[in-house]
Amino acid sequence: MSDLMAEITKAMGFRHYALVHHVDLKPAVRSVHIVDYPQDWVERFQARRLYASDPIHRASHRTNVGFAWSAVQSIISLTAADRSILAEAYEAGLGDGFTVPAHIPGELNGSCSFAMAAGEMLDHRQLPFVQLVGSFAFEAARKISRIHAPQSECPSLTERQAECVALVARGKTDWEISQILGIGQETVIQHVKDARDRYGVTKRTLLAIRALFDGQISFADVFGR
Amino acid sequence: MSDLMAEITKAMGFRHYALVHHVDLKPAVRSVHIVDYPQDWVERFQARRLYASDPIHRASHRTNVGFAWSAVQSIISLTAADRSILAEAYEAGLGDGFTVPAHIPGELNGSCSFAMAAGEMLDHRQLPFVQLVGSFAFEAARKISRIHAPQSECPSLTERQAECVALVARGKTDWEISQILGIGQETVIQHVKDARDRYGVTKRTLLAIRALFDGQISFADVFGR
DNA sequence: GATGATCTCCCCAGAACTGGGGATAACGCA
DNA sequence: TGCGTTATCCCCAGTTCTGGGGAGATCATC
C-alpha cells in the first residue's frame, strides 16, 4: 500500500503523503495510519498530539471536499498557535498541500493529504484529480485495515423492538417509551428485554450502539426531528 | 441550482438526481433537499419516512466514496424489506444509480445520487467523474443553504472522561470501568456524571451515542479488540 | 389443530444508575 | 498567590434497569 501511495504521490507531482485517521497512534485500535512526511515533523506532531488541534485537520472536519492548505483560512479562522504550527511544518519541509477529508458516521475522522516540498507550487488544475485519488485511497486503506471480523449475522429485530430500541437510543426511559408508543411500560420492558436477548447483550447502552452499528436504527432515528 | 443539476445530470447520461440531507422534510430545518426523482416515488418515500431506513441511504452511511446501487449488497446486507423497497423504486422508474455520500462531523448525513431510467445501464467508466461531481455538488449546495452546522455544540471531554465514555459505550458498569482503569468506582461515577453534564444529557445511553456521533469515540473503540 | 412468532400485560428482587451534596491534591496560568 | 481545571474519592436517596418467573391474544403456517 505505501509503495503504491508513494508512486501515485510522485506521479501527481507531490513529495509527501499522509493517509490517516485523526487519532493518536494506539496500536490496539484498528486505525489507518500510512504516512510519508518528514520524520522530524511526524515526531513533533505526535509528541504534541496535534492530531486534534492541527489546523489542517480542523479544517478537514468542516468540509466534504478537499482543499489546498494555502486556502485553509477560508474554511476556519487561524489562531496565532495555528499559524505557528503551519510555519513549523514549513520549516520541517512541508510546502503547500491538498487535503481530502474522509468522514464516515460513527468512525474516526480521517483524511488523505498530499504535500509539495517547501517552496514548490501546487498545480491547481490537477486538484480535482487529487480529490478523487484521495477519496479512493482512504477508502481502500480503510477497507484493508478493517478486519470486518465476525460479519456476524446481524440479528433482526421485530418492528416493535426496533421502535423501542430507537427510543432507547434517544435516552428515553421505559416509561417514556410506553407513553410515546401508547403501550404499557411492562410491554416496553419486555420488548427491550427481547431485543437485548437477540443481540446477546445485557446493557441497553450496548444494545443501542449495536443496533446503530448494523443499521437496525440510524443516527437519523436518534437525532432526527 | 436545480437547473444546473438537471443539465449536469443529463450530460452525464443520467435521468434523475437527488441532492439531499437524510432527514424528513421540515421547512423549519435548513437542510439540503434538491430532488428530481419520479414524483410517485418521492411521495411514497416521504410517506414511509424512508430517509432513515432506505438501503441506499443506509449504505451511504458506511462508506466515503460513491457506489453503484446494483452493488449495494457489498456494503450492507439487504433484508427482505430492503429488497422490496428497491423493487418498488424500480417500478417507480428508477433504474440503476450511483450515490456519493456526504458526511461532515456534527452535521446531518447527506448524499448526492444520480439515477438511470429503469432498464438502462450504468456506464462504469464514468463513475469516477460522477463521484467528483457528486462531492462538489453537495458541498456547493451545503454552502448555499449555509447550514454550516446548527452551531452543533461539540463539547470536548477530558481524556479520562472520554475513556470512561468509551467503556460505557461497551456496556460496562461503573464498577467494571473502575477495575479496567484501576481507579475507584466513585471516581468513574464522577467522570461519567461530568461527561453527561458536558453533553447536557441525563442518560448514559445517549451520552455514548452522542460521543459516538461527533467522533469523541468511535465504533473501533466499542468493538475493537 | 398444533406450532411458532409477535405483541400485549403482570410481579418481584437485586443491581445499576442518577442527581444532589461533599472533599483533597496536582497542575498551569495570570 | 489565587483561580480554574482535572482527577481522585466519599455519602445518600430515589429512580431505573436487569433477569427471573408468568399469561392471554392474534396471526400465519404447516
Short mmCIF file of C-alpha atoms (C1' of nucleotides) in Angstrom, two decimals:
data_model
loop_
_atom_site.label_atom_id
_atom_site.label_comp_id
_atom_site.label_asym_id
_atom_site.label_seq_id
_atom_site.Cartn_x
_atom_site.Cartn_y
_atom_site.Cartn_z
CA MET A 1 0.00 0.00 0.00
CA SER A 2 2.66 2.52 0.95
CA ASP A 3 4.67 1.67 -2.17
CA LEU A 4 1.65 2.36 -4.29
CA MET A 5 0.92 5.58 -2.46
CA ALA A 6 4.49 6.74 -2.93
CA GLU A 7 4.25 6.08 -6.62
CA ILE A 8 0.95 7.90 -7.03
CA THR A 9 2.21 10.79 -4.96
CA LYS A 10 5.21 11.18 -7.19
CA ALA A 11 3.16 10.78 -10.36
CA MET A 12 0.89 13.61 -9.29
CA GLY A 13 3.87 15.83 -8.64
CA PHE A 14 3.78 15.74 -4.86
CA ARG A 15 6.55 14.95 -2.45
CA HIS A 16 4.80 13.65 0.68
CA TYR A 17 1.54 11.98 1.63
CA ALA A 18 -0.41 11.10 4.76
CA LEU A 19 -3.35 8.78 4.88
CA VAL A 20 -4.57 8.89 8.45
CA HIS A 21 -7.32 8.66 10.97
CA HIS A 22 -7.20 11.62 13.28
CA VAL A 23 -6.14 9.86 16.42
CA ASP A 24 -3.11 9.38 18.43
CA LEU A 25 -1.42 6.21 17.44
CA LYS A 26 -2.79 3.41 19.53
CA PRO A 27 -1.58 0.04 18.40
CA ALA A 28 -4.69 -1.56 19.83
CA VAL A 29 -7.09 0.41 17.67
CA ARG A 30 -7.53 -0.55 14.06
CA SER A 31 -6.98 2.79 12.51
CA VAL A 32 -5.44 3.91 9.28
CA HIS A 33 -2.02 5.49 9.58
CA ILE A 34 0.13 5.49 6.47
CA VAL A 35 2.44 8.45 6.44
CA ASP A 36 5.37 9.69 4.45
CA TYR A 37 6.07 13.08 5.96
CA PRO A 38 9.44 14.41 7.10
CA GLN A 39 10.38 12.31 10.12
CA ASP A 40 11.12 15.37 12.14
CA TRP A 41 7.62 16.69 11.66
CA VAL A 42 5.93 13.37 12.34
CA GLU A 43 7.67 13.15 15.69
CA ARG A 44 6.76 16.63 16.75
CA PHE A 45 3.23 16.10 15.54
CA GLN A 46 2.81 13.07 17.71
CA ALA A 47 4.66 14.47 20.68
CA ARG A 48 2.35 17.46 20.76
CA ARG A 49 -0.74 15.45 19.93
CA LEU A 50 -1.63 17.75 17.09
CA TYR A 51 -3.96 15.21 15.53
CA ALA A 52 -6.77 17.00 17.34
CA SER A 53 -5.78 20.63 17.03
CA ASP A 54 -3.77 20.81 13.83
CA PRO A 55 -5.46 23.49 11.69
CA ILE A 56 -5.44 21.30 8.59
CA HIS A 57 -7.20 18.55 10.48
CA ARG A 58 -9.65 21.01 11.98
CA ALA A 59 -10.45 22.41 8.57
CA SER A 60 -10.97 18.93 7.23
CA HIS A 61 -13.72 18.49 9.80
CA ARG A 62 -15.68 21.32 8.30
CA THR A 63 -15.90 20.25 4.72
CA ASN A 64 -16.62 17.39 2.50
CA VAL A 65 -14.26 18.09 -0.39
CA GLY A 66 -10.54 18.64 -0.50
CA PHE A 67 -8.84 21.99 -0.03
CA ALA A 68 -5.41 23.48 -0.60
CA TRP A 69 -3.52 24.25 2.59
CA SER A 70 -2.87 27.74 1.35
CA ALA A 71 -6.63 28.29 1.40
CA VAL A 72 -7.24 26.92 4.84
CA GLN A 73 -8.22 30.27 6.31
CA SER A 74 -11.24 30.32 4.03
CA ILE A 75 -12.55 27.35 5.99
CA ILE A 76 -11.54 28.07 9.56
CA SER A 77 -10.07 31.11 11.22
CA LEU A 78 -6.46 30.67 12.18
CA THR A 79 -5.21 31.48 15.63
CA ALA A 80 -1.68 32.53 16.37
CA ALA A 81 -0.98 28.99 17.52
CA ASP A 82 -2.28 27.65 14.21
CA ARG A 83 0.00 29.92 12.24
CA SER A 84 2.99 28.81 14.20
CA ILE A 85 2.09 25.18 13.59
CA LEU A 86 1.88 25.84 9.86
CA ALA A 87 5.17 27.72 9.94
CA GLU A 88 6.77 24.87 11.82
CA ALA A 89 5.55 22.38 9.24
CA TYR A 90 7.02 24.56 6.53
CA GLU A 91 10.34 24.62 8.35
CA ALA A 92 10.22 20.86 8.55
CA GLY A 93 9.98 20.67 4.78
CA LEU A 94 6.26 20.65 4.03
CA GLY A 95 5.24 23.19 1.43
CA ASP A 96 1.73 23.68 0.17
CA GLY A 97 -0.53 20.67 0.12
CA PHE A 98 -4.01 19.37 -0.53
CA THR A 99 -6.12 17.52 2.00
CA VAL A 100 -9.15 15.38 1.23
CA PRO A 101 -11.39 14.78 4.26
CA ALA A 102 -12.76 11.32 4.89
CA HIS A 103 -15.65 11.08 7.30
CA ILE A 104 -17.97 8.23 8.00
CA PRO A 105 -20.61 8.49 10.69
CA GLY A 106 -19.53 6.60 13.77
CA GLU A 107 -15.97 6.18 12.66
CA LEU A 108 -12.89 8.16 13.37
CA ASN A 109 -12.43 11.22 11.23
CA GLY A 110 -9.70 10.84 8.71
CA SER A 111 -8.06 12.48 5.76
CA CYS A 112 -5.72 11.91 2.86
CA SER A 113 -3.17 14.63 2.29
CA PHE A 114 -0.58 15.27 -0.37
CA ALA A 115 2.15 17.83 0.07
CA MET A 116 4.78 19.58 -2.01
CA ALA A 117 8.28 20.25 -0.76
CA ALA A 118 8.69 23.63 0.84
CA GLY A 119 8.83 26.34 -1.77
CA GLU A 120 7.13 24.40 -4.58
CA MET A 121 3.77 25.42 -6.01
CA LEU A 122 0.56 23.43 -6.27
CA ASP A 123 -0.78 22.79 -9.74
CA HIS A 124 -4.38 23.82 -9.25
CA ARG A 125 -5.62 22.31 -12.48
CA GLN A 126 -4.80 18.97 -11.05
CA LEU A 127 -6.69 19.25 -7.80
CA PRO A 128 -9.93 17.57 -8.91
CA PHE A 129 -7.91 14.53 -9.78
CA VAL A 130 -6.12 14.68 -6.45
CA GLN A 131 -9.51 14.87 -4.72
CA LEU A 132 -10.56 11.68 -6.44
CA VAL A 133 -7.36 9.84 -5.67
CA GLY A 134 -7.51 10.95 -2.05
CA SER A 135 -11.04 9.69 -1.55
CA PHE A 136 -10.41 6.32 -3.05
CA ALA A 137 -7.07 5.90 -1.34
CA PHE A 138 -8.64 6.48 2.03
CA GLU A 139 -11.49 4.13 1.34
CA ALA A 140 -9.08 1.45 0.20
CA ALA A 141 -6.91 1.86 3.28
CA ARG A 142 -9.95 1.78 5.48
CA LYS A 143 -11.19 -1.45 3.96
CA ILE A 144 -7.85 -3.12 4.30
CA SER A 145 -7.33 -2.06 7.89
CA ARG A 146 -10.72 -3.28 8.88
CA ILE A 147 -10.79 -6.92 9.63
CA HIS A 148 -14.52 -6.88 9.22
CA ALA A 149 -14.10 -9.75 11.55
CA PRO A 150 -17.17 -11.62 12.62
CA GLN A 151 -19.50 -10.38 9.88
CA SER A 152 -21.88 -12.00 12.29
CA GLU A 153 -25.45 -12.29 11.22
CA CYS A 154 -26.97 -9.11 12.42
CA PRO A 155 -29.90 -10.27 14.47
CA SER A 156 -33.06 -8.76 13.15
CA LEU A 157 -35.49 -7.10 15.48
CA THR A 158 -39.22 -7.08 15.17
CA GLU A 159 -40.79 -3.78 14.28
CA ARG A 160 -41.88 -3.05 17.81
CA GLN A 161 -38.49 -3.98 19.17
CA ALA A 162 -36.75 -1.69 16.71
CA GLU A 163 -39.06 1.14 17.66
CA CYS A 164 -38.25 0.63 21.31
CA VAL A 165 -34.52 0.43 20.64
CA ALA A 166 -34.62 3.63 18.62
CA LEU A 167 -36.19 5.36 21.58
CA VAL A 168 -33.77 3.74 23.97
CA ALA A 169 -31.02 5.23 21.79
CA ARG A 170 -32.60 8.63 22.34
CA GLY A 171 -32.12 8.17 26.04
CA LYS A 172 -35.77 7.57 26.86
CA THR A 173 -36.75 5.56 29.92
CA ASP A 174 -39.02 2.58 29.55
CA TRP A 175 -41.89 4.60 30.97
CA GLU A 176 -41.34 7.43 28.48
CA ILE A 177 -41.24 4.95 25.63
CA SER A 178 -44.50 3.43 26.79
CA GLN A 179 -46.12 6.87 26.64
CA ILE A 180 -44.71 7.60 23.19
CA LEU A 181 -45.83 4.29 21.75
CA GLY A 182 -49.05 4.25 23.67
CA ILE A 183 -48.50 0.86 25.28
CA GLY A 184 -47.82 -0.35 28.80
CA GLN A 185 -44.49 0.12 30.49
CA GLU A 186 -44.28 -3.60 31.13
CA THR A 187 -44.62 -4.21 27.42
CA VAL A 188 -41.75 -1.88 26.67
CA ILE A 189 -39.61 -3.61 29.27
CA GLN A 190 -40.42 -6.87 27.54
CA HIS A 191 -39.54 -5.57 24.07
CA VAL A 192 -36.25 -4.15 25.27
CA LYS A 193 -35.56 -7.39 27.11
CA ASP A 194 -36.23 -9.38 23.95
CA ALA A 195 -34.08 -7.04 21.86
CA ARG A 196 -31.20 -7.41 24.33
CA ASP A 197 -31.58 -11.15 24.14
CA ARG A 198 -31.41 -11.14 20.35
CA TYR A 199 -28.19 -9.20 20.41
CA GLY A 200 -26.88 -11.21 23.31
CA VAL A 201 -26.08 -8.10 25.33
CA THR A 202 -27.03 -7.23 28.87
CA LYS A 203 -26.98 -3.46 28.74
CA ARG A 204 -29.34 -1.16 26.87
CA THR A 205 -26.44 1.12 26.02
CA LEU A 206 -24.67 -1.59 24.11
CA LEU A 207 -27.96 -2.66 22.59
CA ALA A 208 -28.47 0.81 21.14
CA ILE A 209 -24.95 1.01 19.80
CA ARG A 210 -25.05 -2.43 18.24
CA ALA A 211 -28.36 -1.64 16.59
CA LEU A 212 -26.86 1.58 15.30
CA PHE A 213 -23.79 -0.17 14.04
CA ASP A 214 -25.56 -2.66 11.90
CA GLY A 215 -28.19 -0.34 10.63
CA GLN A 216 -31.24 -1.51 12.53
CA ILE A 217 -31.54 2.11 13.56
CA SER A 218 -29.71 5.15 12.27
CA PHE A 219 -28.36 8.38 13.63
CA ALA A 220 -31.32 9.98 11.91
CA ASP A 221 -33.57 7.97 14.22
CA VAL A 222 -31.69 9.32 17.18
CA PHE A 223 -31.30 12.96 16.26
CA GLY A 224 -33.90 13.46 13.58
CA ARG A 225 -36.75 15.81 14.23
CA MET B 1 -29.05 25.30 -8.75
CA SER B 2 -31.63 22.75 -9.85
CA ASP B 3 -31.32 23.89 -13.47
CA LEU B 4 -27.61 23.34 -13.32
CA MET B 5 -28.04 19.95 -11.69
CA ALA B 6 -30.53 18.92 -14.34
CA GLU B 7 -28.10 19.89 -17.04
CA ILE B 8 -25.18 18.06 -15.48
CA THR B 9 -27.32 15.03 -14.85
CA LYS B 10 -28.30 14.88 -18.47
CA ALA B 11 -24.76 15.49 -19.67
CA MET B 12 -23.50 12.55 -17.66
CA GLY B 13 -26.15 10.32 -19.15
CA PHE B 14 -28.40 10.09 -16.13
CA ARG B 15 -32.11 10.70 -15.88
CA HIS B 16 -32.71 11.68 -12.25
CA TYR B 17 -30.80 13.23 -9.39
CA ALA B 18 -31.21 13.78 -5.66
CA LEU B 19 -29.05 16.04 -3.57
CA VAL B 20 -30.29 15.60 -0.03
CA HIS B 21 -29.67 15.59 3.65
CA HIS B 22 -31.04 12.44 5.19
CA VAL B 23 -33.90 13.88 7.15
CA ASP B 24 -37.57 14.14 6.89
CA LEU B 25 -38.59 17.29 5.12
CA LYS B 26 -39.14 20.01 7.61
CA PRO B 27 -39.50 23.54 6.34
CA ALA B 28 -38.01 24.76 9.60
CA VAL B 29 -34.77 22.91 9.11
CA ARG B 30 -32.36 24.46 6.67
CA SER B 31 -31.25 21.30 5.04
CA VAL B 32 -30.32 20.48 1.50
CA HIS B 33 -33.10 18.91 -0.49
CA ILE B 34 -32.90 19.23 -4.25
CA VAL B 35 -34.60 16.32 -5.92
CA ASP B 36 -35.64 15.28 -9.37
CA TYR B 37 -36.98 11.79 -8.89
CA PRO B 38 -40.25 10.37 -10.18
CA GLN B 39 -42.96 12.19 -8.23
CA ASP B 40 -44.65 8.95 -7.35
CA TRP B 41 -41.55 7.65 -5.67
CA VAL B 42 -40.80 10.88 -3.83
CA GLU B 43 -44.24 10.81 -2.28
CA ARG B 44 -44.01 7.24 -1.19
CA PHE B 45 -40.51 7.83 0.11
CA GLN B 46 -41.69 10.64 2.31
CA ALA B 47 -44.91 9.00 3.36
CA ARG B 48 -43.00 6.00 4.63
CA ARG B 49 -40.18 8.10 6.04
CA LEU B 50 -37.62 6.02 4.22
CA TYR B 51 -34.92 8.66 4.66
CA ALA B 52 -33.75 6.69 7.66
CA SER B 53 -34.15 3.13 6.53
CA ASP B 54 -33.75 3.26 2.76
CA PRO B 55 -30.98 0.77 1.95
CA ILE B 56 -29.19 3.22 -0.33
CA HIS B 57 -29.10 5.80 2.41
CA ARG B 58 -28.00 3.21 4.94
CA ALA B 59 -25.22 2.06 2.66
CA SER B 60 -24.11 5.64 2.16
CA HIS B 61 -23.56 5.86 5.91
CA ARG B 62 -20.98 3.14 5.73
CA THR B 63 -18.63 4.46 3.12
CA ASN B 64 -16.87 7.51 1.99
CA VAL B 65 -16.86 7.06 -1.76
CA GLY B 66 -19.71 6.57 -4.15
CA PHE B 67 -21.23 3.24 -5.05
CA ALA B 68 -23.48 1.83 -7.73
CA TRP B 69 -26.90 0.84 -6.44
CA SER B 70 -26.51 -2.53 -8.04
CA ALA B 71 -23.54 -3.14 -5.74
CA VAL B 72 -25.25 -2.05 -2.55
CA GLN B 73 -25.23 -5.52 -1.04
CA SER B 74 -21.46 -5.44 -0.97
CA ILE B 75 -21.77 -2.65 1.60
CA ILE B 76 -24.72 -3.67 3.73
CA SER B 77 -26.74 -6.83 3.91
CA LEU B 78 -30.19 -6.44 2.48
CA THR B 79 -33.27 -7.52 4.35
CA ALA B 80 -36.43 -8.61 2.64
CA ALA B 81 -37.87 -5.17 3.34
CA ASP B 82 -34.85 -3.57 1.68
CA ARG B 83 -35.31 -5.65 -1.43
CA SER B 84 -38.91 -4.69 -1.71
CA ILE B 85 -38.00 -1.02 -1.36
CA LEU B 86 -35.52 -1.35 -4.19
CA ALA B 87 -38.05 -3.21 -6.31
CA GLU B 88 -40.59 -0.52 -5.63
CA ALA B 89 -38.17 2.19 -6.69
CA TYR B 90 -37.55 0.28 -9.89
CA GLU B 91 -41.27 0.08 -10.52
CA ALA B 92 -41.47 3.82 -9.99
CA GLY B 93 -38.98 4.34 -12.78
CA LEU B 94 -35.61 4.41 -11.06
CA GLY B 95 -33.10 2.10 -12.66
CA ASP B 96 -29.53 1.66 -11.53
CA GLY B 97 -27.87 4.66 -9.96
CA PHE B 98 -24.80 5.97 -8.24
CA THR B 99 -24.76 7.57 -4.81
CA VAL B 100 -21.99 9.72 -3.40
CA PRO B 101 -22.11 10.00 0.40
CA ALA B 102 -21.51 13.38 2.01
CA HIS B 103 -20.69 13.35 5.67
CA ILE B 104 -19.36 16.07 7.88
CA PRO B 105 -18.89 15.51 11.59
CA GLY B 106 -21.69 17.08 13.55
CA GLU B 107 -23.89 17.75 10.55
CA LEU B 108 -26.69 15.80 9.04
CA ASN B 109 -25.65 12.99 6.79
CA GLY B 110 -26.32 13.60 3.16
CA SER B 111 -25.73 12.22 -0.29
CA CYS B 112 -25.81 13.07 -3.95
CA SER B 113 -27.37 10.45 -6.18
CA PHE B 114 -27.76 10.08 -9.90
CA ALA B 115 -30.08 7.52 -11.42
CA MET B 116 -30.79 5.98 -14.80
CA ALA B 117 -34.27 5.25 -16.02
CA ALA B 118 -35.42 1.72 -15.25
CA GLY B 119 -33.81 -0.71 -17.62
CA GLU B 120 -30.84 1.44 -18.62
CA MET B 121 -27.28 0.51 -17.75
CA LEU B 122 -24.68 2.50 -15.83
CA ASP B 123 -21.54 3.43 -17.70
CA HIS B 124 -18.97 2.29 -15.19
CA ARG B 125 -16.09 4.08 -16.87
CA GLN B 126 -17.77 7.29 -15.99
CA LEU B 127 -18.24 6.68 -12.29
CA PRO B 128 -15.07 8.37 -11.06
CA PHE B 129 -16.25 11.52 -12.76
CA VAL B 130 -19.68 11.14 -11.23
CA GLN B 131 -18.05 10.73 -7.84
CA LEU B 132 -16.28 14.02 -8.29
CA VAL B 133 -19.36 15.85 -9.48
CA GLY B 134 -21.41 14.43 -6.63
CA SER B 135 -18.96 15.57 -3.97
CA PHE B 136 -18.68 19.08 -5.27
CA ALA B 137 -22.38 19.39 -5.94
CA PHE B 138 -23.18 18.52 -2.37
CA GLU B 139 -20.58 20.85 -0.98
CA ALA B 140 -21.90 23.66 -3.14
CA ALA B 141 -25.49 23.03 -2.06
CA ARG B 142 -24.41 22.90 1.54
CA LYS B 143 -22.62 26.20 1.30
CA ILE B 144 -25.56 27.85 -0.38
CA SER B 145 -28.02 26.65 2.19
CA ARG B 146 -25.32 27.69 4.64
CA ILE B 147 -26.43 25.43 7.34
CA HIS B 148 -22.83 25.46 8.44
CA ALA B 149 -23.80 23.21 11.30
CA PRO B 150 -26.64 24.33 13.56
CA GLN B 151 -23.70 25.52 15.65
CA SER B 152 -23.61 21.95 16.81
CA GLU B 153 -22.07 22.23 20.19
CA CYS B 154 -19.43 19.58 20.18
CA PRO B 155 -18.41 19.56 23.81
CA SER B 156 -14.98 18.19 24.37
CA LEU B 157 -14.34 15.64 27.05
CA THR B 158 -11.24 15.31 29.14
CA GLU B 159 -9.11 12.30 28.44
CA ARG B 160 -10.36 10.43 31.48
CA GLN B 161 -13.95 11.24 30.66
CA ALA B 162 -13.52 10.01 27.11
CA GLU B 163 -12.00 6.78 28.38
CA CYS B 164 -14.93 6.26 30.68
CA VAL B 165 -17.46 7.06 27.96
CA ALA B 166 -15.77 4.62 25.59
CA LEU B 167 -16.20 1.92 28.20
CA VAL B 168 -19.76 2.98 28.90
CA ALA B 169 -20.38 2.53 25.19
CA ARG B 170 -19.12 -1.03 25.54
CA GLY B 171 -21.84 -1.67 28.07
CA LYS B 172 -19.57 -1.74 31.08
CA THR B 173 -20.90 -0.89 34.50
CA ASP B 174 -19.26 1.81 36.55
CA TRP B 175 -17.69 -0.84 38.76
CA GLU B 176 -16.24 -2.69 35.76
CA ILE B 177 -14.83 0.53 34.38
CA SER B 178 -13.19 1.26 37.70
CA GLN B 179 -11.46 -2.11 37.57
CA ILE B 180 -10.32 -1.61 33.97
CA LEU B 181 -8.93 1.86 34.62
CA GLY B 182 -7.62 0.96 38.04
CA ILE B 183 -9.44 3.75 39.86
CA GLY B 184 -12.29 3.88 42.35
CA GLN B 185 -15.87 3.29 41.36
CA GLU B 186 -16.85 6.66 42.80
CA THR B 187 -14.35 8.32 40.51
CA VAL B 188 -15.86 6.63 37.50
CA ILE B 189 -19.31 7.69 38.56
CA GLN B 190 -17.99 11.23 38.79
CA HIS B 191 -16.36 11.14 35.35
CA VAL B 192 -19.50 9.78 33.75
CA LYS B 193 -21.54 12.36 35.60
CA ASP B 194 -19.28 15.15 34.32
CA ALA B 195 -19.39 13.79 30.79
CA ARG B 196 -23.20 13.69 30.90
CA ASP B 197 -23.20 17.28 32.12
CA ARG B 198 -20.98 18.42 29.29
CA TYR B 199 -23.30 16.92 26.74
CA GLY B 200 -26.33 18.06 28.64
CA VAL B 201 -27.87 14.60 28.66
CA THR B 202 -29.22 12.59 31.55
CA LYS B 203 -28.78 9.06 30.28
CA ARG B 204 -25.55 7.19 29.71
CA THR B 205 -27.01 5.59 26.60
CA LEU B 206 -27.49 8.95 24.93
CA LEU B 207 -24.10 10.07 26.20
CA ALA B 208 -22.44 7.15 24.44
CA ILE B 209 -24.32 7.75 21.22
CA ARG B 210 -23.66 11.46 21.16
CA ALA B 211 -19.98 10.88 21.79
CA LEU B 212 -20.00 8.34 19.01
CA PHE B 213 -21.79 10.68 16.66
CA ASP B 214 -19.37 13.52 16.93
CA GLY B 215 -16.25 11.46 16.96
CA GLN B 216 -15.21 11.61 20.59
CA ILE B 217 -15.25 7.86 20.47
CA SER B 218 -15.58 5.54 17.51
CA PHE B 219 -17.04 2.17 16.71
CA ALA B 220 -13.46 0.96 16.82
CA ASP B 221 -13.37 1.93 20.48
CA VAL B 222 -16.55 -0.01 21.06
CA PHE B 223 -15.88 -3.17 19.14
CA GLY B 224 -12.16 -3.14 18.70
CA ARG B 225 -10.03 -5.67 20.49
"C1'" DG C 1 -55.33 -28.30 15.15
"C1'" DA C 2 -50.84 -27.57 16.62
"C1'" DT C 3 -46.79 -24.58 16.38
"C1'" DG C 4 -44.26 -20.57 16.28
"C1'" DA C 5 -43.81 -15.68 16.15
"C1'" DT C 6 -45.36 -11.39 17.75
"C1'" DC C 7 -47.48 -8.18 20.79
"C1'" DT C 8 -49.51 -7.27 24.93
"C1'" DC C 9 -49.54 -7.21 30.10
"C1'" DC C 10 -48.13 -8.57 35.11
"C1'" DC C 11 -44.95 -9.41 39.54
"C1'" DC C 12 -40.60 -9.31 42.07
"C1'" DA C 13 -35.78 -8.88 43.99
"C1'" DG C 14 -31.43 -7.17 43.40
"C1'" DA C 15 -28.22 -4.50 40.78
"C1'" DA C 16 -27.10 -0.30 38.45
"C1'" DC C 17 -27.75 4.39 37.51
"C1'" DT C 18 -28.87 9.41 38.58
"C1'" DG C 19 -28.67 13.75 40.96
"C1'" DG C 20 -27.70 16.03 44.95
"C1'" DG C 21 -24.20 17.11 48.46
"C1'" DG C 22 -19.31 16.92 49.93
"C1'" DA C 23 -13.64 16.70 49.93
"C1'" DT C 24 -8.37 16.65 48.67
"C1'" DA C 25 -4.47 17.11 45.63
"C1'" DA C 26 -1.87 18.44 41.46
"C1'" DC C 27 -1.18 21.44 37.71
"C1'" DG C 28 -0.89 25.50 34.89
"C1'" DC C 29 -1.89 30.17 34.09
"C1'" DA C 30 -2.37 35.02 35.16
"C1'" DT D 1 -0.76 33.98 45.16
"C1'" DG D 2 -5.26 32.97 43.61
"C1'" DC D 3 -8.26 30.77 40.26
"C1'" DG D 4 -9.67 27.32 37.15
"C1'" DT D 5 -9.31 22.63 35.52
"C1'" DT D 6 -8.66 17.96 36.18
"C1'" DA D 7 -8.53 13.76 38.64
"C1'" DT D 8 -9.39 11.39 42.57
"C1'" DC D 9 -12.53 9.85 46.34
"C1'" DC D 10 -16.91 9.69 49.58
"C1'" DC D 11 -22.18 9.54 51.02
"C1'" DC D 12 -27.14 9.13 50.19
"C1'" DA D 13 -31.98 8.89 48.48
"C1'" DG D 14 -34.63 7.85 44.79
"C1'" DT D 15 -35.24 6.09 40.14
"C1'" DT D 16 -34.33 2.93 36.51
"C1'" DC D 17 -32.71 -1.30 34.69
"C1'" DT D 18 -31.97 -6.31 34.66
"C1'" DG D 19 -33.14 -11.07 34.98
"C1'" DG D 20 -36.19 -14.31 36.70
"C1'" DG D 21 -40.99 -16.02 36.66
"C1'" DG D 22 -45.74 -15.82 34.50
"C1'" DA D 23 -50.15 -15.29 30.87
"C1'" DG D 24 -53.59 -14.21 27.07
"C1'" DA D 25 -54.49 -12.71 22.15
"C1'" DT D 26 -53.69 -12.64 17.30
"C1'" DC D 27 -51.95 -14.30 13.03
"C1'" DA D 28 -49.76 -17.07 9.65
"C1'" DT D 29 -48.06 -21.50 8.57
"C1'" DC D 30 -47.78 -26.23 8.50
#
